[in-house]
Coordinates of C-alpha atoms in Angstrom, one line a residue:
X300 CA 97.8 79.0 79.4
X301 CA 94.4 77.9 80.6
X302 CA 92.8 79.3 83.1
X303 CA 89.0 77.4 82.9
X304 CA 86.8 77.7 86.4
X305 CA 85.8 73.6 87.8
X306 CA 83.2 72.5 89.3
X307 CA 83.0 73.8 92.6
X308 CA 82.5 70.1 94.5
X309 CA 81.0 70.6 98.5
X310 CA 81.5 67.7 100.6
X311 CA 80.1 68.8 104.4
X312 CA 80.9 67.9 107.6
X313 CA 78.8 65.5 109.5
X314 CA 79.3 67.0 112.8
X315 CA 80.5 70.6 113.6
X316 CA 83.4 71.2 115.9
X317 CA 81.5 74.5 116.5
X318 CA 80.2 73.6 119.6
X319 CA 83.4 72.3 121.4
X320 CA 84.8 75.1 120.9
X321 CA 85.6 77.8 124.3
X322 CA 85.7 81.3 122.4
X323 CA 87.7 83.2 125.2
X324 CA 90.1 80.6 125.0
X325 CA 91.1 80.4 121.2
X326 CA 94.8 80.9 120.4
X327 CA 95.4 82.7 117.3
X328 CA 95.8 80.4 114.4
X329 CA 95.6 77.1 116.9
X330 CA 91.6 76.5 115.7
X331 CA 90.7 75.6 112.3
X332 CA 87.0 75.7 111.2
X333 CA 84.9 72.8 109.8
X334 CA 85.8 73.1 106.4
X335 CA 88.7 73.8 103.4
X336 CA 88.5 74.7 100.1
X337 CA 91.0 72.7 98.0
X338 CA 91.6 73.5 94.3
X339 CA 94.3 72.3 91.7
X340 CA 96.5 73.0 88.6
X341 CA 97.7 70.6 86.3
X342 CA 98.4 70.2 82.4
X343 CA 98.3 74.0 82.3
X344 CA 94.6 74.0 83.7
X345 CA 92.6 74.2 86.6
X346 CA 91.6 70.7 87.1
X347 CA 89.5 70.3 90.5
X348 CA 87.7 72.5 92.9
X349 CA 85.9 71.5 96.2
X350 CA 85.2 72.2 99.9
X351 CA 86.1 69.3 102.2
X352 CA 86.1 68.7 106.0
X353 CA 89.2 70.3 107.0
X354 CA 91.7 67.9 107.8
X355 CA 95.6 66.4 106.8
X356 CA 96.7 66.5 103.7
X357 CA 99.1 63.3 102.1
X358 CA 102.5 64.8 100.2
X359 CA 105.4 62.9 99.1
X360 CA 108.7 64.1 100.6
X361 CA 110.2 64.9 97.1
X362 CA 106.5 67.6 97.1
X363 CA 109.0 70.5 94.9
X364 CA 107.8 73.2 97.6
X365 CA 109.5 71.5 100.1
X366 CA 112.9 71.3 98.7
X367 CA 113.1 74.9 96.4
X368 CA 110.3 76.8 98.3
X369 CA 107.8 77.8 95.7
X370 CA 105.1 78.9 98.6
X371 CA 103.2 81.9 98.7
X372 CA 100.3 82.6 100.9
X373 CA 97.7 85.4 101.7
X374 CA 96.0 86.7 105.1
X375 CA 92.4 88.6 105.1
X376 CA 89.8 88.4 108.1
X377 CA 86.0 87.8 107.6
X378 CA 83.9 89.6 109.9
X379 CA 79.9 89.6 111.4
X380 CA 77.7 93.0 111.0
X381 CA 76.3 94.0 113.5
X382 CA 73.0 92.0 112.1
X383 CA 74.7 89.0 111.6
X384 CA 75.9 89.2 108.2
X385 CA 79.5 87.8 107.4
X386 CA 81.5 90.8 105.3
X387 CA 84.9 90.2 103.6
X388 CA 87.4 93.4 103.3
X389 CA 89.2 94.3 100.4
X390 CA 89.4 90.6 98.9
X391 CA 90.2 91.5 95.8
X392 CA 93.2 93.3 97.1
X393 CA 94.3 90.1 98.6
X394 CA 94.1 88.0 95.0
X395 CA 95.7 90.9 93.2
X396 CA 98.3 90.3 95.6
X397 CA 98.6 87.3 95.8
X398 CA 99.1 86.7 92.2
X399 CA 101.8 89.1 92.2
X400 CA 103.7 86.9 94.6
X401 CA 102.9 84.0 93.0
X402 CA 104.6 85.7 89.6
X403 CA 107.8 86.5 91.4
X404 CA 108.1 82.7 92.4
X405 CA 107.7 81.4 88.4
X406 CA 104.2 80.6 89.8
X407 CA 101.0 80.6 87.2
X408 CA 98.1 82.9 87.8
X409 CA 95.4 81.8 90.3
X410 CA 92.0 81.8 88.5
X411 CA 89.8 84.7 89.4
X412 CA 87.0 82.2 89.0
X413 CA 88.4 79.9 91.3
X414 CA 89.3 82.1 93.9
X415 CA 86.5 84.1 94.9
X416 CA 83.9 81.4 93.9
X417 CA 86.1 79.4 96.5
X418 CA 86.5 81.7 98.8
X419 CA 82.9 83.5 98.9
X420 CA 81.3 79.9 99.4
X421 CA 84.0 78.3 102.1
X422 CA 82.8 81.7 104.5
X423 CA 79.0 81.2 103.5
X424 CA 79.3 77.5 104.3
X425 CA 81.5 78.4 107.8
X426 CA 79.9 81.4 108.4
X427 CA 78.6 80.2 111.8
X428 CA 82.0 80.4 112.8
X429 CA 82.6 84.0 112.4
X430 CA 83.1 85.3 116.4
X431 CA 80.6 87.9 117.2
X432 CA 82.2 91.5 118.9
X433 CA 85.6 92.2 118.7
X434 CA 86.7 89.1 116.9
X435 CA 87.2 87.9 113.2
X436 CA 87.5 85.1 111.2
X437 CA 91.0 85.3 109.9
X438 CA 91.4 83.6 106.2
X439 CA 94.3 81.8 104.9
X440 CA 95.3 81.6 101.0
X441 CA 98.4 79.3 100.4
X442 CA 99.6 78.4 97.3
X443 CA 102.4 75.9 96.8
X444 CA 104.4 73.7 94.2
X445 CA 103.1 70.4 93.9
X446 CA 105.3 68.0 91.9
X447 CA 106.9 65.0 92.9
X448 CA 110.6 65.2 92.0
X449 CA 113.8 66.6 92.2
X450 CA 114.7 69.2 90.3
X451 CA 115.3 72.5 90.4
X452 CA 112.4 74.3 88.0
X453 CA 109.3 75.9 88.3
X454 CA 106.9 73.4 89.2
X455 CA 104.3 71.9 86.6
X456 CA 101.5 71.1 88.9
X457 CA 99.8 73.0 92.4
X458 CA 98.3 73.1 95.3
X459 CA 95.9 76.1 96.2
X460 CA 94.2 75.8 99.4
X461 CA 92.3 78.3 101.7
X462 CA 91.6 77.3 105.7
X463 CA 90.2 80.2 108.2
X464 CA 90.2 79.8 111.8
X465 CA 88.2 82.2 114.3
X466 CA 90.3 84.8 116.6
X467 CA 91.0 87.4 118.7
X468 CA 93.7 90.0 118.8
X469 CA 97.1 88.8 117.8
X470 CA 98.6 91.1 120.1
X471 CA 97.2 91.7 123.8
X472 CA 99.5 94.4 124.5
X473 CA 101.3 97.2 122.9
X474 CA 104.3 95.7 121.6
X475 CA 107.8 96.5 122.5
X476 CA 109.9 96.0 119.1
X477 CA 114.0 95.8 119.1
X478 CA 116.1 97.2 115.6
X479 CA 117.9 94.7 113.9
X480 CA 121.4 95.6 113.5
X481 CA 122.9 92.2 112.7
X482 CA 120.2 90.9 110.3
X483 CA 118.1 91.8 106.9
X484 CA 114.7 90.5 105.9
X485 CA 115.0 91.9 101.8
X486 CA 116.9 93.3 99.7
X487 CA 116.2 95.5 96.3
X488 CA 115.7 93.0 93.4
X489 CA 114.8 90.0 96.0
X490 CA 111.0 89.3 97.3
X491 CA 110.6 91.4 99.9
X492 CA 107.5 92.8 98.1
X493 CA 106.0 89.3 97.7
X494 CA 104.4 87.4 100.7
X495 CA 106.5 84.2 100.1
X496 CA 106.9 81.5 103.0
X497 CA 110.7 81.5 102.8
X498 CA 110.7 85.4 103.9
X499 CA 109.0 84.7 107.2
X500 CA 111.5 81.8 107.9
X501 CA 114.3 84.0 107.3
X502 CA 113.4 86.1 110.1
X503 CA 112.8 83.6 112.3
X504 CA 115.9 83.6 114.1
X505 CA 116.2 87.3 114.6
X506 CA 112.3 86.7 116.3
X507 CA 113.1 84.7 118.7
X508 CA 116.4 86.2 119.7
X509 CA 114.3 89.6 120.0
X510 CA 111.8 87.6 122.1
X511 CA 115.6 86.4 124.5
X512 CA 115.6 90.1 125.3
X513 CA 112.2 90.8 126.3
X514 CA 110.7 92.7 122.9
X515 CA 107.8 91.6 121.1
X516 CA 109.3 91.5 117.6
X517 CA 112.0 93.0 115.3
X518 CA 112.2 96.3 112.8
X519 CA 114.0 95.9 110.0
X520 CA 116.2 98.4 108.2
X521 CA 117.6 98.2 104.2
X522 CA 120.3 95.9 103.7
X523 CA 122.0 98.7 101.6
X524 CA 122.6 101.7 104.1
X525 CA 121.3 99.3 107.5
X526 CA 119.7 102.9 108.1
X527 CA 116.2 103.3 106.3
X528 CA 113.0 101.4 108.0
X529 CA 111.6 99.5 106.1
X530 CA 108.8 96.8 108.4
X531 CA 108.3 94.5 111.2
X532 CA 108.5 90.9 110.7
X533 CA 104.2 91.2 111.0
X534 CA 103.5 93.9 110.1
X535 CA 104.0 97.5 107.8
X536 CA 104.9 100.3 110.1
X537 CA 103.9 103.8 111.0
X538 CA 104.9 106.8 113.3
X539 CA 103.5 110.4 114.4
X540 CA 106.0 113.2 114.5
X541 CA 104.9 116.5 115.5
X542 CA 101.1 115.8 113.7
X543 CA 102.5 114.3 110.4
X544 CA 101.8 110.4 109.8
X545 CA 104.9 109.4 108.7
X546 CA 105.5 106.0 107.1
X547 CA 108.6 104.0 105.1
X548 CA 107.8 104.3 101.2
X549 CA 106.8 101.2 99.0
X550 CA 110.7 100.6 97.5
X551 CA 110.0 96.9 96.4
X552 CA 111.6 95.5 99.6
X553 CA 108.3 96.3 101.5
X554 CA 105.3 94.3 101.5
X555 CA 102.4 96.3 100.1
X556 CA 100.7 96.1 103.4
X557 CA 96.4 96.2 102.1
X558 CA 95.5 97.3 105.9
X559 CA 98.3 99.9 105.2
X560 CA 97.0 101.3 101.9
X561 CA 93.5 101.4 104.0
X562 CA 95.0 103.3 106.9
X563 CA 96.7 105.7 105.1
X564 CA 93.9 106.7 102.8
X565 CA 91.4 106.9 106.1
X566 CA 94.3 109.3 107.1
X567 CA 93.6 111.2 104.6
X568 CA 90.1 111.2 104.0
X569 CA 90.4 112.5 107.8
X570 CA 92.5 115.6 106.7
X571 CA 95.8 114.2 108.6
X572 CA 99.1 114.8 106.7
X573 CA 100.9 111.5 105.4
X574 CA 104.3 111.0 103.9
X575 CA 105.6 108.0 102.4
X576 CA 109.3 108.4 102.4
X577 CA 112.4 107.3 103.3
X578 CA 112.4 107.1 107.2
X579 CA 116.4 106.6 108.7
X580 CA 116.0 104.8 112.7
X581 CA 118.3 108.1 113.4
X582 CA 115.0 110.6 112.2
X583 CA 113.1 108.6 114.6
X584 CA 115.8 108.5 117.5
X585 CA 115.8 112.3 117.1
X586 CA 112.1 112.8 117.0
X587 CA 112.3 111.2 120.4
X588 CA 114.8 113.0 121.5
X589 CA 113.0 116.1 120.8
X590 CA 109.8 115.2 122.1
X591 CA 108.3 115.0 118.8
X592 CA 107.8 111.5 118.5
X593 CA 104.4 110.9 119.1
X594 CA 103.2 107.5 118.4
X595 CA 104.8 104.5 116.7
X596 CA 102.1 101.7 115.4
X597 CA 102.3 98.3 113.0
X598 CA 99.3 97.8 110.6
X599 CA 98.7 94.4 109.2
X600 CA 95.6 92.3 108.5
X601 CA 96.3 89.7 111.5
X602 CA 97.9 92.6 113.9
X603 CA 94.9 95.6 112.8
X604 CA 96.5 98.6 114.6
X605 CA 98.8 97.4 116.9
X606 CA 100.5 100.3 119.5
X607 CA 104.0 100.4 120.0
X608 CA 105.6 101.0 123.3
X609 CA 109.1 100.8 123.0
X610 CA 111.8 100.9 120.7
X611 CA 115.1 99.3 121.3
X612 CA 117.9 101.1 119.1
X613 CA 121.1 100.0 119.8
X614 CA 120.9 98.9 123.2
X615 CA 118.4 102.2 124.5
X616 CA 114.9 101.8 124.8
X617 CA 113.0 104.7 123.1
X618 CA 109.9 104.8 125.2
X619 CA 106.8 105.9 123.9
X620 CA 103.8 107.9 125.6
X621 CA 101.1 105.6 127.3
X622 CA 98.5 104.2 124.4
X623 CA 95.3 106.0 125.7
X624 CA 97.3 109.2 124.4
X625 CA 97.7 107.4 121.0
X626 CA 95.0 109.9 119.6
X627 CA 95.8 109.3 115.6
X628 CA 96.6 105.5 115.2
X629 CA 92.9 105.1 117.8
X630 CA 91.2 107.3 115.6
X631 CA 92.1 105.7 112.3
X632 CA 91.9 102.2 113.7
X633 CA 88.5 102.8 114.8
X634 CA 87.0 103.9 111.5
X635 CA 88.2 101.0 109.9
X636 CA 86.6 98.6 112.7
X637 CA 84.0 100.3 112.1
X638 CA 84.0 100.2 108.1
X639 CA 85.1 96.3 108.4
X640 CA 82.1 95.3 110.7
X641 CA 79.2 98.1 108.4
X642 CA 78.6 100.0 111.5
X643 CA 79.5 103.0 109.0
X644 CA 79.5 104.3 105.8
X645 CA 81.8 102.3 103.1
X646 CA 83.0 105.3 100.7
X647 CA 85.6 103.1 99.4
X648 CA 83.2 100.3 98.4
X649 CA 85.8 98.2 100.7
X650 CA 83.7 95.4 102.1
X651 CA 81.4 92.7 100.5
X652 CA 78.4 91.0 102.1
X653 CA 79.3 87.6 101.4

């Protein structure tokens, strides 16, 4: 299979939206940035690369990833330095990744070529819009099945595209999370591990019946024992009991979270004890129950560190201790701000100046 790099085509804006645009009141994932970065696979090949103004794109409703869901897609933020330089984080994480999804879906390999020569000049050419402070530029990978039939096979031809959009925090406030006792979101031997579209629409209707009851979002548990933790529907998660980081093992059901990896090797370049293990809703009901419990927290590239404040387990809310005394998940979260945006040393070689 051939995996030859195109010619990058750029084909610039004439006017920037930049200006129009009211930076304390951007929605997450509502603005898009001036341009895309469009690329292409037929005949076994990568056939065309270019930037364009970002805008719609024309399918045909027989487009295959419509009908048998070959989709996968990526999220990673670029960020400004505190002298104005745009960085990228762990980006070669998010391709590694992203070809491992696309190989679970019958997908062929994304060019290395195509994706960081792609990606490094879409941010240099956008890099304007980049928020200063707290905010990021979050990037968007998506890969789909582009053939015009139907039929169920892999697909011959696709689509790789990458859009960005500048934001804030995705959430304001800690976030109050319910169990999911009636529903699973993976199963061993399915794609849990991959970040595929069709496993965010199949928790979908457990989301918004957690948002009916007043909670943020759900945790799910295995679809074997409906016992063992396993993520949120946005994010991998974490919890502190009695000074140990505790955190559900990598057991192919998981998404590899890459802020995750990063959080828990901060945690232990910090000296903090981590344990990736099976964790059973029941251990963490006890902890509470003990007083042991310390803090709960999601990790994700679009959530960062997000607190948790309550857990709903079978109809009892497991209320947590107020943020500010959040002292690990505040800690770690700040050293990686601070490693995403070079206002400290990089041991890891993490971040890029693009």
């Amino acid at each position: 299979m051939s995996t030859l790099t195109p010619h990058l085509s750029v084909e610039k804006v004439t006017h920037s939206r930049l200006n129009e645009l009211n930076g304390d009141q951007v929605a997450f994932g509502k603005v898009f940035s001036d341009h895309m970065f469009v690329a292409s696979y037929e005949n076994g090949s990568w056939q065309e690369a270019k930037i364009v103004p970002y805008g719609r794109i024309e399918m045909a409703p027989s487009l295959s990833a419509l009908h048998y869901g070959q989709a996968v897609f990526e999220g990673m933020k670029a960020y400004r330095s505190q002298a104005g330089e745009p960085l990228l984080f762990r980006q070669d994480a998010n391709f590694e990744r992203i070809n491992l999804s696309a190989q679970r879906l019958c997908m062929p390999p994304i060019s290395k070529e195509v994706f960081m020569s792609g990606l490094m000049e879409l941010i240099r050419l956008d890099a304007n819009w980049i928020p200063s402070g707290e905010g990021s530029l979050y990037i968007r990978p998506i890969y789909f099945a582009a053939d015009e039939l139907i039929g169920l096979k892999p697909s011959d031809s696709y689509k790789f595209f990458i859009i960005t959009c500048p934001v804030g925090a995705y959430y304001s406030q800690p976030v109050k999370l319910i169990v999911s006792d009636q529903y699973v979101r993976a199963c061993e031997g399915g794609t849990g591990a991959a970040k595929v579209a069709g496993n965010y629409a199949a928790s979908l209707l457990a989301d918004q019946e957690a948002k009916a009851k007043g909670y943020d979002n759900v945790i799910w548990l295995d679809a074997i024992h409906h016992k063992y933790i396993e993520e949120c529907g946005t994010m991998n998660l974490a919890f502190v009991i009695d000074n140990v980081v505790v955190t559900p093992k990598l057991t192919g059901t998981i998404l590899n979270g890459i802020t995750r990896n990063s959080v828990l090797t901060l945690f232990r370049d910090m000296g903090v004890t981590v344990e990736e293990r099976l964790v059973s809703i029941d251990e963490i009901a006890e902890a509470y129950d003990r007083g042991i419990l310390m803090e709960a927290f999601g990790m994700g590239t679009a959530a960062t560190i997000a607190p948790i404040s309550t857990i709903n387990y079978q109809g009892r809310d497991l209320t947590l201790p107020t943020v500010a005394e959040f002292k690990y998940s505040h800690a770690v979260g700040q050293k990686l701000e601070d490693i995403k945006t070079a206002k400290c040393e990089d041991s890891h070689g993490w971040v890029v100046r693009v």
